[in-house]
XYZ file of N, CA and C in Angstrom:
255
model
N 54.798 81.296 24.006
C 56.098 80.908 23.438
C 55.911 79.529 23.155
N 56.502 79.064 22.021
C 56.599 77.669 21.659
C 57.647 76.963 22.371
N 57.574 75.700 22.624
C 58.618 74.923 23.359
C 59.826 74.603 22.278
N 60.966 74.589 22.812
C 62.105 74.406 21.870
C 61.958 72.854 21.276
N 62.157 72.736 20.144
C 62.098 71.387 19.485
C 63.591 70.883 19.520
N 63.839 69.652 19.781
C 65.216 69.161 19.888
C 65.284 67.698 19.480
N 66.431 67.171 19.173
C 66.558 65.859 18.841
C 67.110 64.980 20.125
N 66.711 63.804 20.190
C 67.185 62.987 21.287
C 67.685 61.797 20.741
N 68.784 61.369 21.166
C 69.517 60.129 20.721
C 69.749 59.196 21.925
N 69.457 57.694 21.459
C 69.624 56.707 22.444
C 70.803 55.744 21.612
N 71.683 55.346 22.526
C 72.721 54.436 21.963
C 72.572 53.022 22.818
N 72.161 52.021 22.320
C 71.890 50.879 22.897
C 73.395 50.021 23.063
N 73.305 49.020 23.928
C 74.526 48.394 24.339
C 75.296 47.565 23.074
N 74.292 47.181 22.126
C 74.785 46.583 20.980
C 75.247 47.553 19.838
N 75.338 48.735 20.127
C 75.674 49.875 19.245
C 74.622 50.459 18.365
N 73.529 49.912 18.340
C 72.381 50.469 17.577
C 72.157 52.024 18.240
N 71.970 52.860 17.282
C 71.636 54.358 17.616
C 70.368 54.763 17.131
N 69.401 55.069 17.999
C 68.163 55.654 17.435
C 68.049 57.173 17.740
N 67.673 57.861 16.852
C 67.455 59.212 17.033
C 65.890 59.594 16.914
N 65.332 60.313 17.831
C 64.043 60.732 17.984
C 63.887 62.343 17.853
N 62.970 62.709 16.970
C 62.764 64.159 16.893
C 62.578 64.670 15.524
N 62.391 65.927 15.405
C 62.337 66.904 16.357
C 61.129 66.794 17.364
N 61.323 67.061 18.582
C 60.245 66.789 19.674
C 60.439 67.885 20.679
N 59.253 68.320 21.204
C 59.282 69.210 22.327
C 58.921 68.531 23.648
N 58.706 67.211 23.569
C 58.161 66.393 24.704
C 59.538 66.094 25.538
N 59.308 66.121 26.937
C 60.586 65.809 27.668
C 60.721 64.195 27.873
N 61.111 63.632 26.796
C 61.223 62.073 26.860
C 62.674 62.033 27.683
N 62.856 61.023 28.469
C 64.002 60.794 29.204
C 64.801 59.426 28.955
N 63.952 58.335 28.518
C 64.528 56.969 28.237
C 63.810 56.443 27.138
N 64.591 55.544 26.534
C 64.258 54.723 25.294
C 64.253 53.253 25.694
N 63.252 52.472 25.349
C 63.352 51.039 25.657
C 63.225 50.281 24.219
N 63.641 49.079 24.338
C 63.445 48.141 23.237
C 63.501 46.694 23.638
N 62.539 46.069 22.979
C 62.322 44.572 23.150
C 62.709 43.945 21.843
N 63.618 42.975 21.825
C 63.823 42.221 20.604
C 63.346 40.879 20.908
N 62.171 40.406 20.333
C 61.630 39.149 20.610
C 62.096 38.028 19.585
N 62.510 37.020 20.198
C 63.026 35.878 19.297
C 61.969 34.925 19.103
N 61.460 34.815 17.982
C 60.237 33.953 17.574
C 60.604 32.514 17.202
N 61.798 32.180 16.945
C 62.091 30.881 16.520
C 62.443 30.868 15.035
N 63.169 29.892 14.606
C 63.581 29.836 13.231
C 64.368 30.952 12.751
N 65.041 31.652 13.621
C 65.803 32.738 13.388
C 65.160 34.003 13.136
N 63.925 34.112 13.299
C 63.050 35.295 13.141
C 62.956 36.028 14.450
N 63.018 37.493 14.245
C 62.828 38.442 15.370
C 61.837 39.368 15.147
N 61.368 39.965 16.159
C 60.398 41.118 15.865
C 60.705 42.245 17.154
N 60.863 43.436 16.723
C 61.388 44.518 17.551
C 60.134 45.402 17.926
N 60.144 45.667 19.260
C 59.228 46.719 19.751
C 60.053 47.677 20.564
N 59.591 49.005 20.454
C 60.412 50.208 21.093
C 59.548 51.307 21.336
N 60.000 52.118 22.192
C 59.298 53.445 22.434
C 60.017 54.337 23.388
N 59.572 55.356 23.805
C 60.253 56.328 24.538
C 59.340 56.862 25.689
N 59.942 57.041 26.932
C 59.064 57.501 28.057
C 59.665 58.656 28.681
N 58.772 59.185 29.648
C 59.117 60.448 30.358
C 59.915 60.235 31.607
N 60.045 58.935 32.012
C 60.707 58.565 33.265
C 61.237 57.078 33.165
N 62.156 56.870 34.077
C 62.807 55.442 34.156
C 61.912 54.546 34.637
N 61.088 54.896 35.734
C 59.959 54.073 36.174
C 59.039 53.675 35.089
N 58.729 54.533 34.428
C 57.656 54.165 33.154
C 58.147 53.216 32.195
N 59.680 53.280 31.971
C 60.214 52.460 31.142
C 60.452 51.064 31.735
N 60.644 51.005 32.887
C 60.729 49.699 33.773
C 59.439 48.922 33.665
N 58.369 49.506 33.711
C 57.088 48.829 33.589
C 56.845 48.078 32.371
N 57.679 48.481 31.278
C 57.610 47.868 30.059
C 58.066 46.339 30.069
N 59.062 46.301 31.066
C 59.842 45.049 31.161
C 58.659 43.868 31.627
N 57.905 44.262 32.628
C 56.909 43.309 33.129
C 55.745 42.972 31.983
N 55.424 43.997 31.089
C 54.593 43.806 30.003
C 55.327 42.895 28.971
N 56.661 42.900 28.870
C 57.318 42.134 27.861
C 57.355 40.729 28.431
N 57.406 40.342 29.598
C 57.315 39.066 30.200
C 56.002 38.407 29.913
N 54.936 39.283 30.201
C 53.548 38.765 29.795
C 53.390 38.515 28.479
N 53.950 39.408 27.507
C 53.876 39.199 26.071
C 54.480 37.896 25.662
N 55.753 37.640 26.237
C 56.458 36.511 25.870
C 55.738 35.265 25.984
N 54.961 35.150 27.099
C 54.134 33.992 27.637
C 52.932 33.944 26.635
N 52.303 35.001 26.386
C 51.081 34.993 25.480
C 51.438 34.676 24.040
N 52.499 35.191 23.603
C 52.742 35.063 22.126
C 53.706 34.023 21.718
N 54.209 33.186 22.831
C 54.985 32.134 22.524
C 56.451 32.386 22.070
N 56.965 33.595 22.427
C 58.402 33.889 22.036
C 59.355 32.796 22.774
N 60.534 32.519 22.051
C 61.377 31.594 22.700
C 62.040 32.395 23.762
N 62.480 33.570 23.507
C 63.106 34.439 24.476
C 62.978 35.899 23.998
N 63.527 36.821 24.784
C 63.498 38.154 24.457
C 64.761 38.851 25.056
N 65.176 40.004 24.436
C 66.149 40.978 24.979
C 65.363 42.283 25.294
N 65.678 42.784 26.435
C 65.035 44.051 26.889
C 66.086 44.996 27.264
N 66.026 46.259 26.628
C 67.022 47.345 26.948
C 66.372 48.616 27.393
N 66.958 49.311 28.201
C 66.533 50.678 28.587
C 67.757 51.555 28.602
N 67.755 52.573 27.947
C 68.961 53.441 27.824
C 68.396 54.921 28.062
N 69.103 55.918 28.548
C 68.898 57.319 28.604
C 68.966 57.839 27.465
N 68.026 58.746 27.110
C 68.210 59.567 25.947
C 68.964 60.916 26.092
N 69.977 61.277 25.196
C 70.658 62.459 25.412
C 70.315 63.422 24.306
N 70.368 64.688 24.483
C 70.009 65.661 23.539
C 71.047 65.792 22.567
N 70.781 65.702 21.254
C 71.763 65.857 20.243
C 71.510 67.097 19.355
N 72.613 67.318 18.570
C 72.488 68.498 17.567
C 71.807 68.001 16.436
């Protein structure tokens, strides 16, 4: 029997809403990095993970990337995914 496909929604603190799906994978968290490059430019990286611990590891990677790529600063958010209709 096939797994049920569902839509997952993440609502970030700044009001941005991201919907993922349809998916049958058991994702639990959404992460987003907004890198500030200077001169008013930004670059956004995002993804979804199967656990909070996995999402938290991305924060360490973001700090490394900031140093390697010369970002002025970055914002990092993790939010829980909720099943939506």
